[in-house]
Short mmCIF file of C-alpha atoms and ligand atoms in Angstrom, two decimals:
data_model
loop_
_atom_site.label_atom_id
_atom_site.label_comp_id
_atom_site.label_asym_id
_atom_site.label_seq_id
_atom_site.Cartn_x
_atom_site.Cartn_y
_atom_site.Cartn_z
CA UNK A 619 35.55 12.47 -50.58
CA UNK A 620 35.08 13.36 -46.94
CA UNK A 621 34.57 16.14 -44.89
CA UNK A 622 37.08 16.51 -42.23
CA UNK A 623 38.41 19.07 -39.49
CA UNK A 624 42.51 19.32 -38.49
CA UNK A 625 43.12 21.04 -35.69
CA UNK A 626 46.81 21.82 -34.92
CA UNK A 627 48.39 22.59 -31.34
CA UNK A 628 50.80 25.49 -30.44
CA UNK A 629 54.46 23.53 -31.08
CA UNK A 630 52.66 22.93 -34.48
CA UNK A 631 52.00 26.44 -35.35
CA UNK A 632 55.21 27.61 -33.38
CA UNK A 633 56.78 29.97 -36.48
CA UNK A 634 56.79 30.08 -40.36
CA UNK A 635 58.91 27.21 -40.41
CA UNK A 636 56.49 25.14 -38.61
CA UNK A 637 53.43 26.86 -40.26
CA UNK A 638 54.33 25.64 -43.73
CA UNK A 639 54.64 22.22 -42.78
CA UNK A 640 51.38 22.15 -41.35
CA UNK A 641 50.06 24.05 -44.76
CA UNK A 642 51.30 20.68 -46.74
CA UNK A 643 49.51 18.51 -44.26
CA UNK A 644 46.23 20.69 -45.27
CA UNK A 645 47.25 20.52 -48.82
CA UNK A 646 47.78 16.64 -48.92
CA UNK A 647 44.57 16.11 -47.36
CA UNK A 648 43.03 18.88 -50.06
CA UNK A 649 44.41 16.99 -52.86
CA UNK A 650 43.00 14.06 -51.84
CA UNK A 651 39.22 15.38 -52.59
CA UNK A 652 38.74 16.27 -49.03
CA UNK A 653 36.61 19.08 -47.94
CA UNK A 654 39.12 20.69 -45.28
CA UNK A 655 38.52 22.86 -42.76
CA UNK A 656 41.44 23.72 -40.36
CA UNK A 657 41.34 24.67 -36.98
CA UNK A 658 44.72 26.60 -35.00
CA UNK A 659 46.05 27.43 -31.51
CA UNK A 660 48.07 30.36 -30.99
CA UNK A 661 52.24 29.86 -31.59
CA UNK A 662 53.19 28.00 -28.27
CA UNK A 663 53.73 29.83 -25.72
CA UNK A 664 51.81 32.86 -26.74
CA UNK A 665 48.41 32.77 -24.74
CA UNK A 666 50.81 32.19 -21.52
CA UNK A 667 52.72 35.42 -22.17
CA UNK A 668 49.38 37.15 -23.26
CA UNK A 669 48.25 36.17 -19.76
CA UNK A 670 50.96 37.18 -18.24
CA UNK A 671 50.21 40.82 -19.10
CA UNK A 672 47.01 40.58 -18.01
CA UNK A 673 48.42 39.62 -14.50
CA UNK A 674 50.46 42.33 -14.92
CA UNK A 675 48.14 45.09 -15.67
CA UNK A 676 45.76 44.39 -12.58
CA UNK A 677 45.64 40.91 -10.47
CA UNK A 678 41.93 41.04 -10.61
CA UNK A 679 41.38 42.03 -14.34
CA UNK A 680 37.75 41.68 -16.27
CA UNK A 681 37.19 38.73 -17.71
CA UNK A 682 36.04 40.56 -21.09
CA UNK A 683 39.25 42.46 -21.26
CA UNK A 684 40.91 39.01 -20.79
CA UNK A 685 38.97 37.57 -23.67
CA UNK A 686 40.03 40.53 -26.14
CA UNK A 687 43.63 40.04 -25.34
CA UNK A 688 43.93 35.99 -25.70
CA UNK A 689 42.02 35.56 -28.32
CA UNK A 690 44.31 37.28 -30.67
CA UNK A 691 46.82 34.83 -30.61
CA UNK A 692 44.81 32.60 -32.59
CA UNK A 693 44.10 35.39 -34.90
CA UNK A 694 47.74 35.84 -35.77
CA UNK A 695 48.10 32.09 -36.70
CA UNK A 696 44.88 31.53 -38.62
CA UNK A 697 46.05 34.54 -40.49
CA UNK A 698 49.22 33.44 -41.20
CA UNK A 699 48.21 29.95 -41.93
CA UNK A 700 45.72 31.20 -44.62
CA UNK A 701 49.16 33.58 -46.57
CA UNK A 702 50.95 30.21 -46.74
CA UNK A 703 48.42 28.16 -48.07
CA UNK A 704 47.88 31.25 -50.90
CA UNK A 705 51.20 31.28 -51.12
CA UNK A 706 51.00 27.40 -52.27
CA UNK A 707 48.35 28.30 -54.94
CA UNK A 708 45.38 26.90 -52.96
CA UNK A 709 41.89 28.76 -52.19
CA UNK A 710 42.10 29.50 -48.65
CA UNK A 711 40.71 32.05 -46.80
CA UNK A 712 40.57 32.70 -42.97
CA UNK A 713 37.28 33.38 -41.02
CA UNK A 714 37.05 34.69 -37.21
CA UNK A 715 34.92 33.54 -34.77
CA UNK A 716 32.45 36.32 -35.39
CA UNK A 717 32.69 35.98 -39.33
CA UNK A 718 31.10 32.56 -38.99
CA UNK A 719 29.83 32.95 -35.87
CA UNK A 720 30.55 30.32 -33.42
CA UNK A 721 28.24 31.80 -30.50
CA UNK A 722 29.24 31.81 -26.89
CA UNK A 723 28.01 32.78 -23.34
CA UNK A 724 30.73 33.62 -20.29
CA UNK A 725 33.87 34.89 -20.72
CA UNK A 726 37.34 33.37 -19.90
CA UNK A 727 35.65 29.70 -20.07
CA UNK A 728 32.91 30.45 -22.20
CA UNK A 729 30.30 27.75 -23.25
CA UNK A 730 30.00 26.76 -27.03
CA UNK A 731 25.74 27.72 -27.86
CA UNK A 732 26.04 27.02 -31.74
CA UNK A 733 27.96 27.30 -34.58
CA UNK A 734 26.57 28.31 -37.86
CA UNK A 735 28.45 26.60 -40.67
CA UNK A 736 26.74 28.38 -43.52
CA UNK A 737 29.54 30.38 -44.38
CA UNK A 738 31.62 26.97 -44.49
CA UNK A 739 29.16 25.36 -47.09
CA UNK A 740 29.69 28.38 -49.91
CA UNK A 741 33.41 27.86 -48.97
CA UNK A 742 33.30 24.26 -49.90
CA UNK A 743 31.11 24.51 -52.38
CA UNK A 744 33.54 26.68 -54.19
CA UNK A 745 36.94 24.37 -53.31
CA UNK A 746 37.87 26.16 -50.88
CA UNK A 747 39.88 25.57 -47.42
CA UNK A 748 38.53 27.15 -43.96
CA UNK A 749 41.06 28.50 -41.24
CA UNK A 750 39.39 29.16 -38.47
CA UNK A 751 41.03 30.49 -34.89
CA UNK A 752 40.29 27.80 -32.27
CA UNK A 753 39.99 28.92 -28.64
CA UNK A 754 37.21 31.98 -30.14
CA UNK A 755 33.81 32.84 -29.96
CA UNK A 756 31.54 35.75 -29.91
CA UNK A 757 28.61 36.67 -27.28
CA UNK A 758 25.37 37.66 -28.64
CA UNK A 759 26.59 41.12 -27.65
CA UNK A 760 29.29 40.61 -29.87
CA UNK A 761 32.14 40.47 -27.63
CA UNK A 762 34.87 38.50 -28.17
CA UNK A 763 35.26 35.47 -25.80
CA UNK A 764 37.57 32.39 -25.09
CA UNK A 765 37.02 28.89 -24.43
CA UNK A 766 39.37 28.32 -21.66
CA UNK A 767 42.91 26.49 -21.64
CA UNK A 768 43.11 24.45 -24.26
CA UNK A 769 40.01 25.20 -26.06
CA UNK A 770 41.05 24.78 -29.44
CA UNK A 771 40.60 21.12 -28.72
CA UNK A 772 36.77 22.18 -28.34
CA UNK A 773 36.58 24.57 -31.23
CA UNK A 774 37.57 21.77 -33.84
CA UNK A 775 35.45 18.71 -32.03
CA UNK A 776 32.00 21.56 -32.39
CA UNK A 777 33.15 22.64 -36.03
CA UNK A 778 33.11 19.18 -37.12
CA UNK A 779 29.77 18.56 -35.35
CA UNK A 780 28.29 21.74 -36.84
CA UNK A 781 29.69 20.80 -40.52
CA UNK A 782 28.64 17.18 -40.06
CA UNK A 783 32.10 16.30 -40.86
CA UNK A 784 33.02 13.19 -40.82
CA UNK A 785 35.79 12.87 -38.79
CA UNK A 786 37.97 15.50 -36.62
CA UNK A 787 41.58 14.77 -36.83
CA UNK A 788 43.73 16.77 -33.73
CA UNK A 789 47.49 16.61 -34.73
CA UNK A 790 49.84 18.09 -31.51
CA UNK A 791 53.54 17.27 -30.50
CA UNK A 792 52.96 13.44 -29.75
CA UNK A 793 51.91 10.99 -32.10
CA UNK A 794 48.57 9.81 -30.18
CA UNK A 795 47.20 9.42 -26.46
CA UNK A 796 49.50 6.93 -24.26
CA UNK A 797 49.31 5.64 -20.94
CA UNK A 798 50.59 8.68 -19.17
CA UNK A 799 52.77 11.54 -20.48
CA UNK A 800 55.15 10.23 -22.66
CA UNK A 801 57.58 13.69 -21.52
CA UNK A 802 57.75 12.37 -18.10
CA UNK A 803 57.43 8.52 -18.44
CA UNK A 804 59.78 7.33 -21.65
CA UNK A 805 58.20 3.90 -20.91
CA UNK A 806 54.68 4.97 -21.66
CA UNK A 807 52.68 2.49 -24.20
CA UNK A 808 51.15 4.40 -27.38
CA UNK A 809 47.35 3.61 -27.12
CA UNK A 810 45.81 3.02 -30.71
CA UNK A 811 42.53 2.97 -29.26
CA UNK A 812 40.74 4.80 -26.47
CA UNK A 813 36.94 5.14 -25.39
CA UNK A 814 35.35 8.39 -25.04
CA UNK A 815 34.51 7.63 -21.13
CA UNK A 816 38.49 6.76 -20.47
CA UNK A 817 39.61 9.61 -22.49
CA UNK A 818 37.08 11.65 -20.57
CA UNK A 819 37.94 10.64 -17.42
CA UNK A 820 41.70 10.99 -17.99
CA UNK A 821 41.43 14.25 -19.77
CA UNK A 822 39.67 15.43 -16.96
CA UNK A 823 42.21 14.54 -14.21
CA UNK A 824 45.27 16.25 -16.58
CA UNK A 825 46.12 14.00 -19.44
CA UNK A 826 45.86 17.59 -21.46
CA UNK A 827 46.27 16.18 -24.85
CA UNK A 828 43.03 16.82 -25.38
CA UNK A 829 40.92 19.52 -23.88
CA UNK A 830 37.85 17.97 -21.67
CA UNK A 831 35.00 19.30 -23.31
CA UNK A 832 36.25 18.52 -26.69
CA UNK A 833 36.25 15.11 -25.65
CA UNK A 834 32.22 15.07 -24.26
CA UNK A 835 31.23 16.98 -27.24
CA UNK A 836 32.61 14.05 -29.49
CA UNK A 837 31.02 11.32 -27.44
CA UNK A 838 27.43 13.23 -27.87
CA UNK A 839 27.49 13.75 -31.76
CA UNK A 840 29.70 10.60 -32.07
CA UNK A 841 32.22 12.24 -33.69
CA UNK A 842 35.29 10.06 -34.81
CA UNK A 843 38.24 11.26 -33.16
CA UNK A 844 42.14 10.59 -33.79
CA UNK A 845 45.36 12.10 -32.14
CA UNK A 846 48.31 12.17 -34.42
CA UNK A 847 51.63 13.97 -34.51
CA UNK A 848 51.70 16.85 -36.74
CA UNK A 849 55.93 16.15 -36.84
CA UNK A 850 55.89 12.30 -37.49
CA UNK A 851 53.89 10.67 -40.03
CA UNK A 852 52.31 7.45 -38.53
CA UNK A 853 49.14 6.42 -36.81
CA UNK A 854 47.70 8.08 -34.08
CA UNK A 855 45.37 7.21 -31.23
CA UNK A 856 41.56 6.52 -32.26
CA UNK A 857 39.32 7.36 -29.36
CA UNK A 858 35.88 5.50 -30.18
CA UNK A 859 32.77 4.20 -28.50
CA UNK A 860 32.65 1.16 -26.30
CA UNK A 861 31.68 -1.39 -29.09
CA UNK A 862 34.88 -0.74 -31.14
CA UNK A 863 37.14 -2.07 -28.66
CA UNK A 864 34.57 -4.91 -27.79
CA UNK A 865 34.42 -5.53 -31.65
CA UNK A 866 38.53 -5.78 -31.83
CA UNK A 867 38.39 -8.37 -29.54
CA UNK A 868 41.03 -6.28 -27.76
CA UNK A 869 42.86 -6.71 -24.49
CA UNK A 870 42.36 -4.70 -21.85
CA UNK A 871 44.30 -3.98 -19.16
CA UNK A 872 42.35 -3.44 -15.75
CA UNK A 873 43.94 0.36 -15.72
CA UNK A 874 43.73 2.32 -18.75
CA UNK A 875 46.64 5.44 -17.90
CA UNK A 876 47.60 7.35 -15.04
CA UNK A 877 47.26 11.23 -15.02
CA UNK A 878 48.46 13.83 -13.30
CA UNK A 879 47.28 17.88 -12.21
CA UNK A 880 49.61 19.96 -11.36
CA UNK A 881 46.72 22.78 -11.07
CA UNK A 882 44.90 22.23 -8.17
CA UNK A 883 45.64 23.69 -4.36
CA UNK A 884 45.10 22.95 -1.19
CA UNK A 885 42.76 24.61 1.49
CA UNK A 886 42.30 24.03 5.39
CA UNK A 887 40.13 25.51 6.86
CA UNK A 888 40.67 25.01 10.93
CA UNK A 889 38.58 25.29 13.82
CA UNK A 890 35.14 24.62 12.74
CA UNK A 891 32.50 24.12 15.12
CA UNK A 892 31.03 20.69 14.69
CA UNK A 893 27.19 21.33 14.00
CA UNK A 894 25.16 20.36 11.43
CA UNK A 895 25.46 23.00 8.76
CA UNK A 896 28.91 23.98 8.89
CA UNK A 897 30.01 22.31 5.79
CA UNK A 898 27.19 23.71 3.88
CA UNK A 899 27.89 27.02 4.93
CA UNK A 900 31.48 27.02 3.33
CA UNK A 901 30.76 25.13 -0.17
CA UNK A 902 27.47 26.78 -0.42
CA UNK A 903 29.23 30.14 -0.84
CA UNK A 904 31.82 28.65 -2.90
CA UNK A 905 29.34 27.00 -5.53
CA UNK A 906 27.83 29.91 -6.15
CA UNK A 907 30.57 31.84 -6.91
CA UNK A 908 31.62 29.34 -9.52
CA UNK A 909 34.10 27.25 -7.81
CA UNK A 910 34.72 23.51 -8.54
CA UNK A 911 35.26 21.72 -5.39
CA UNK A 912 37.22 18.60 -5.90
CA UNK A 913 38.75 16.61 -3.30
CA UNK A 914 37.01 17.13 0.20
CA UNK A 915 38.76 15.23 3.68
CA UNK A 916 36.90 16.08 6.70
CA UNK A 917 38.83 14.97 10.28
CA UNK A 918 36.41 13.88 12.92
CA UNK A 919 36.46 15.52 15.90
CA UNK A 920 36.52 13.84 19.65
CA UNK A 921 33.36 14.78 20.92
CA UNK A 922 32.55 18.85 21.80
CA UNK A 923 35.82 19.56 20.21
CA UNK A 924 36.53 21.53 16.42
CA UNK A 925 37.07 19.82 13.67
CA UNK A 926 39.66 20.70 10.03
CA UNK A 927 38.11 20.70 6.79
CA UNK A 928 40.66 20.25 3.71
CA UNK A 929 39.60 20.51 -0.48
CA UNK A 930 40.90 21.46 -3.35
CA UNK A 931 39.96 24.28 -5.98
CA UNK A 932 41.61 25.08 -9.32
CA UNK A 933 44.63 27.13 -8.51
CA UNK A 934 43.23 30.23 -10.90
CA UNK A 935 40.14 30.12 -8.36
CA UNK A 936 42.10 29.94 -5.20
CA UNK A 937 42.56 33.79 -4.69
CA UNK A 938 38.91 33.94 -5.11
CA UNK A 939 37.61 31.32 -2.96
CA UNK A 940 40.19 32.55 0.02
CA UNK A 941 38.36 36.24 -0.60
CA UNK A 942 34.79 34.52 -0.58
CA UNK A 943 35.37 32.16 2.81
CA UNK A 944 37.28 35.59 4.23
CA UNK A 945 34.53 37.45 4.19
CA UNK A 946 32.34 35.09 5.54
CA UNK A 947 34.61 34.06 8.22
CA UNK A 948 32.12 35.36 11.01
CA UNK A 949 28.84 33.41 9.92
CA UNK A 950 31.16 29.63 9.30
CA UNK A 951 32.95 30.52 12.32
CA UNK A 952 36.56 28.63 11.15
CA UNK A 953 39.95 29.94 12.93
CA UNK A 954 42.02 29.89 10.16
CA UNK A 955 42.48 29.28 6.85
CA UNK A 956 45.73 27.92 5.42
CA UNK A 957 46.01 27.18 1.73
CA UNK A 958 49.19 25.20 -0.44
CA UNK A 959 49.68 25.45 -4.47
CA UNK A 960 52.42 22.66 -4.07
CA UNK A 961 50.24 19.48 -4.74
CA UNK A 962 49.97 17.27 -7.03
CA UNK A 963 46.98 15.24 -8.27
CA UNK A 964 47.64 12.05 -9.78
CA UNK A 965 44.91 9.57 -10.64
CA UNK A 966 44.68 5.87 -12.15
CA UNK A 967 41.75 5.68 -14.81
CA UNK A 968 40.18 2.41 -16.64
CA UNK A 969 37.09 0.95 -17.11
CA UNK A 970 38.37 -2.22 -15.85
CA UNK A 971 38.40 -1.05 -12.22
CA UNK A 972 34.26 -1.37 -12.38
CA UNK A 973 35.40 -5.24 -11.81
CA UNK A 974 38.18 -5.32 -10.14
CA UNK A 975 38.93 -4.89 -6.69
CA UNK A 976 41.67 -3.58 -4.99
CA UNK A 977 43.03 -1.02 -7.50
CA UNK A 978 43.19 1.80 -4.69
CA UNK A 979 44.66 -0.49 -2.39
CA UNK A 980 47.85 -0.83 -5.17
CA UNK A 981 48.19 2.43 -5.72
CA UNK A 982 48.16 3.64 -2.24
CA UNK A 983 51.30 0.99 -1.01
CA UNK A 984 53.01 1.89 -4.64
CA UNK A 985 53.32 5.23 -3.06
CA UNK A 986 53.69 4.37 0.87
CA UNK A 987 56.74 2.01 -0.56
CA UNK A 988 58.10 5.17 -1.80
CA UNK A 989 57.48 7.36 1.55
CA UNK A 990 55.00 9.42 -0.54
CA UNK A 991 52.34 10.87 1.81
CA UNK A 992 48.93 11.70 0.81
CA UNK A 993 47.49 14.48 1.46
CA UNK A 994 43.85 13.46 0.23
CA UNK A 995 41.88 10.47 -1.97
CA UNK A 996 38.71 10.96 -4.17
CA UNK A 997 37.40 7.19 -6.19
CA UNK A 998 34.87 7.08 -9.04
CA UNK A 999 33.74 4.51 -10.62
CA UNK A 1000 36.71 3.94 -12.55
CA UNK A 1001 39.31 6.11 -11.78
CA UNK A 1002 41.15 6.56 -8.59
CA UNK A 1003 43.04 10.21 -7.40
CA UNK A 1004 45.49 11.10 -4.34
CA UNK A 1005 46.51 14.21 -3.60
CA UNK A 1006 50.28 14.40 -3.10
CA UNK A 1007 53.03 17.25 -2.41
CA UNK A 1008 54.00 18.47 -5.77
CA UNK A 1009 57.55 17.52 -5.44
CA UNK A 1010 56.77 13.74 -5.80
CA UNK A 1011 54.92 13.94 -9.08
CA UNK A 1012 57.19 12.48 -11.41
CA UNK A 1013 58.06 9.80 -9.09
CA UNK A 1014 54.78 9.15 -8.26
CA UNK A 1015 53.05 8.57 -12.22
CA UNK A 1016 56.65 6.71 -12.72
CA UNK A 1017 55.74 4.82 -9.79
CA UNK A 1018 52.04 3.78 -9.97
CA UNK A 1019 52.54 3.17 -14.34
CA UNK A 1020 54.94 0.27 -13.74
CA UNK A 1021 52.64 -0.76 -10.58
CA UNK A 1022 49.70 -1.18 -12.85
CA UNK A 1023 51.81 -3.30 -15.48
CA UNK A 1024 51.96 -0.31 -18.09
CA UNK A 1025 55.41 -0.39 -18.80
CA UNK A 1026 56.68 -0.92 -22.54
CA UNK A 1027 59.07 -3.52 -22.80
CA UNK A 1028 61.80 -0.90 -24.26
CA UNK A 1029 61.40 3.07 -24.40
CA UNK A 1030 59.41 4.11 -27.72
P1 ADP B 419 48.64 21.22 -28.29
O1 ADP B 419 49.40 22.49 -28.17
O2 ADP B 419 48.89 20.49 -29.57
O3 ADP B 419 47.18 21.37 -28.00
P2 ADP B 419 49.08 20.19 -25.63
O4 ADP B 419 50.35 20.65 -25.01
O5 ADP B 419 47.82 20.83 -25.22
O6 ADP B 419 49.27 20.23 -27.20
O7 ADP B 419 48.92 18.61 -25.42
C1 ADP B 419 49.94 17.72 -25.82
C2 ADP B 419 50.79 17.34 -24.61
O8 ADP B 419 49.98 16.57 -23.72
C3 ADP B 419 51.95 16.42 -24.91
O9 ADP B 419 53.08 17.16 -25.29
C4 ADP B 419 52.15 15.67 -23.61
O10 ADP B 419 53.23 16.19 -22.85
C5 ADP B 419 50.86 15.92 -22.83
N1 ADP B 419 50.22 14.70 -22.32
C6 ADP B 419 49.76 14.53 -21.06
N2 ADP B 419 49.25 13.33 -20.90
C7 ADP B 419 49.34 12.68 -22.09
C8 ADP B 419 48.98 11.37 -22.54
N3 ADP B 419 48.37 10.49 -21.73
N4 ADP B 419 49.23 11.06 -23.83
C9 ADP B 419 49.84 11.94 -24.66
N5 ADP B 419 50.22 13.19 -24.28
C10 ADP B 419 49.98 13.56 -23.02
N1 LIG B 420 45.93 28.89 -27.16
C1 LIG B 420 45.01 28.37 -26.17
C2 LIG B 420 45.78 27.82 -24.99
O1 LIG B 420 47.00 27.79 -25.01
C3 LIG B 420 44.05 27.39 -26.71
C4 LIG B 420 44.67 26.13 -27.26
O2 LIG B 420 45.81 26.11 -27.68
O3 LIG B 420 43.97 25.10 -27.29
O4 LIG B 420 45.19 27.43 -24.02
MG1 MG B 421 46.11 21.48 -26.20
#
């Protein structure tokens, strides 16, 4: 018997239809001995209409208010989830974020403090099967609150830590983590295994199939991870520690996957006097009103002249970080500022760039071969990220995947 978490995506929960067929998935694994608790995303689609009329009702709405109205889409599933499984004569029962609680600070991307899995013990303890809302928490005022896009990813990866399960299984609309996204690049390789640091590193440039955070929680608790198809029954993608692969004896290929973030814009700020400080005076302002600064290109300026300064913010924070650098225009002392939501970041990832060199130069003549211009470069350690016009993306990942050798022999 083991203890184990399934979390299902949107497509998966997308209707009754759908819903059942994810019930027999719980109810195979139930049969099986398993202690089960399941974890849901709202029907597909659902949180971006329920967003939408947010927007609509004010363009600067409060965060709380935003919490109250996305979280119920997760509600509705969990719900309905929990009727079909009755419906199939097993003993399952659905329990909010507040019922259990999972506690949260923030709102709209709240943080994960704890989750109490008391109330989950008596549930197994009696036979019974969990449902619990992904994407929802609860302050310790007892508001509701959300995880941010994709959260549910999160919610399941910090259940099964809290219920020392042992092993969190995510099932979405592909059957595991490949080498880019399999919608735009038929020629992408199905990974069976991934390490936490790659799958970190490309979840945080865009590979969405798996929310960030989920994936950093499961590298501190150690938490055995797999991506598998909800629609398809075969193996999925195992994302494991270091050793693993070492231990398989596996080859590696010097670039892991290539990535790609459609949600990131552009901002110039022209004009700025060249003076120690000036820089500082713009991200300072920025950082504390909660933006992440990403990619930062600085032109140098002849001598006594101005110089540009371009970077990047999330696109949800770029109405925000225009107002913030607006009001301060006086004390930076920039002409103006331009801004562009049609870019592109796509980034190379593997850990096999730590010993090989010229990576960045492949990627960047890749592109230049295909009179893509870049608009900006960040490197780490081992991943590599240009910033391109947005029109170029699927060229570009098609592009820099057969580049880096990732190309399966025939479409999968
Ligand atoms: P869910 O609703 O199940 O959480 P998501 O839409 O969040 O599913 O994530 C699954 C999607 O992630 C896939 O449909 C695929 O288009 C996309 N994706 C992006 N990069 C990758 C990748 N490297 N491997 C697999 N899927 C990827
Ligand atoms: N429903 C939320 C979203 O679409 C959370 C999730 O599905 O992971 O972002
Ligand atoms: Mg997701």
């Amino acid at each position: 018997m083991a203890r184990i978490v399934m979390k299902f995506g949107g497509t998966s929960m997308a209707g009754i239809e759908r819903i059942r067929h994810v019930a027999n998935l719980v109810k195979r694994e139930a049969e099986r001995g398993h202690q089960v608790a399941v974890v849901v995303s709202a029907m597909a689609g659902e949180t971006d209409r329920l967003i939408h009329l947010c927007r609509e009702a004010a363009s600067l709405y409060d965060p709380r208010e935003y919490d109250v109205v996305v979280a119920s889409g997760e509600q509705v599933t969990s719900g309905l989830l929990a009727i079909t499984l009755q419906g199939m004569g097993l003993n399952a029962k659905s329990y909010m974020g507040w019922q259990l609680p999972i506690l949260t600070s923030g709102h709209a991307a709240a943080l994960i403090e704890g989750i109490d899995a008391n109330v989950l013990e008596e549930v197994f303890a009696q036979g019974g099967i969990a449902v619990i809302p992904g994407f929802q928490g609860v302050t310790h005022e007892g508001d509701l609150a959300t995880l941010g896009r994709g959260g549910s990813d999160t919610s399941a990866v910090a259940l099964a830590a809290a219920m020392k399960a042992d092993r969190c299984d995510i099932y979405t609309d592909v059957d595991g983590v490949y080498t880019t996204d399999p919608r735009i690049v038929p020629r992408a390789r199905k990974l069976d295994q991934v390490t936490y640091e790659e799958m970190l590193e490309l979840a945080s440039v865009g590979a969405k199939v798996l929310q960030t955070r989920s994936v950093g929680l499961a590298l501190r608790y150690n938490m055995p991870l797999q991506v598998l198809s909800s629609f398809e029954d075969r193996p999925g993608t195992h994302i494991v520690g270091d050793e693993a692969i070492e231990d398989n004896h596996m080859e590696r290929n010097v670039i892991t996957g290539i990535a790609y973030d459609k949600n990131e814009a552009r901002v110039t700020l022209t004009g700025l006097p060249d003076k120690p400080g000036s820089v500082a005076a713009i991200f300072a302002p920025l950082a504390e009103a909660n933006v992440n600064v990403d990619m930062i290109v600085q032109s140098v300026p002849r001598a006594g002249e101005k110089s540009d300064l371009t970077f990047t913010v999330p696109t949800a924070a770029l109405a925000h970080s225009v107002d913030t650098l607006e009001k301060l225009r006086h004390a930076i002392g920039f002409e103006e500022i331009l801004t562009d939501t049609n870019v592109v970041k796509v980034s190379a990832v593997g850990v096999g760039m730590r010993s090989n060199a010229g990576i960045a130069a492949r990627m960047f003549q890749a592109l230049a071969d295909r009179g893509i211009n870049i608009l900006a470069i960040t490197t780490s350690e081992i991943k590599v990220s240009v910033l391109i016009p947005e029109e170029y993306t699927e060229l570009a990942v098609r592009v820099l995947h057969t580049a880096y050798g990732l190309d399966a022999e025939s479409p999968e």
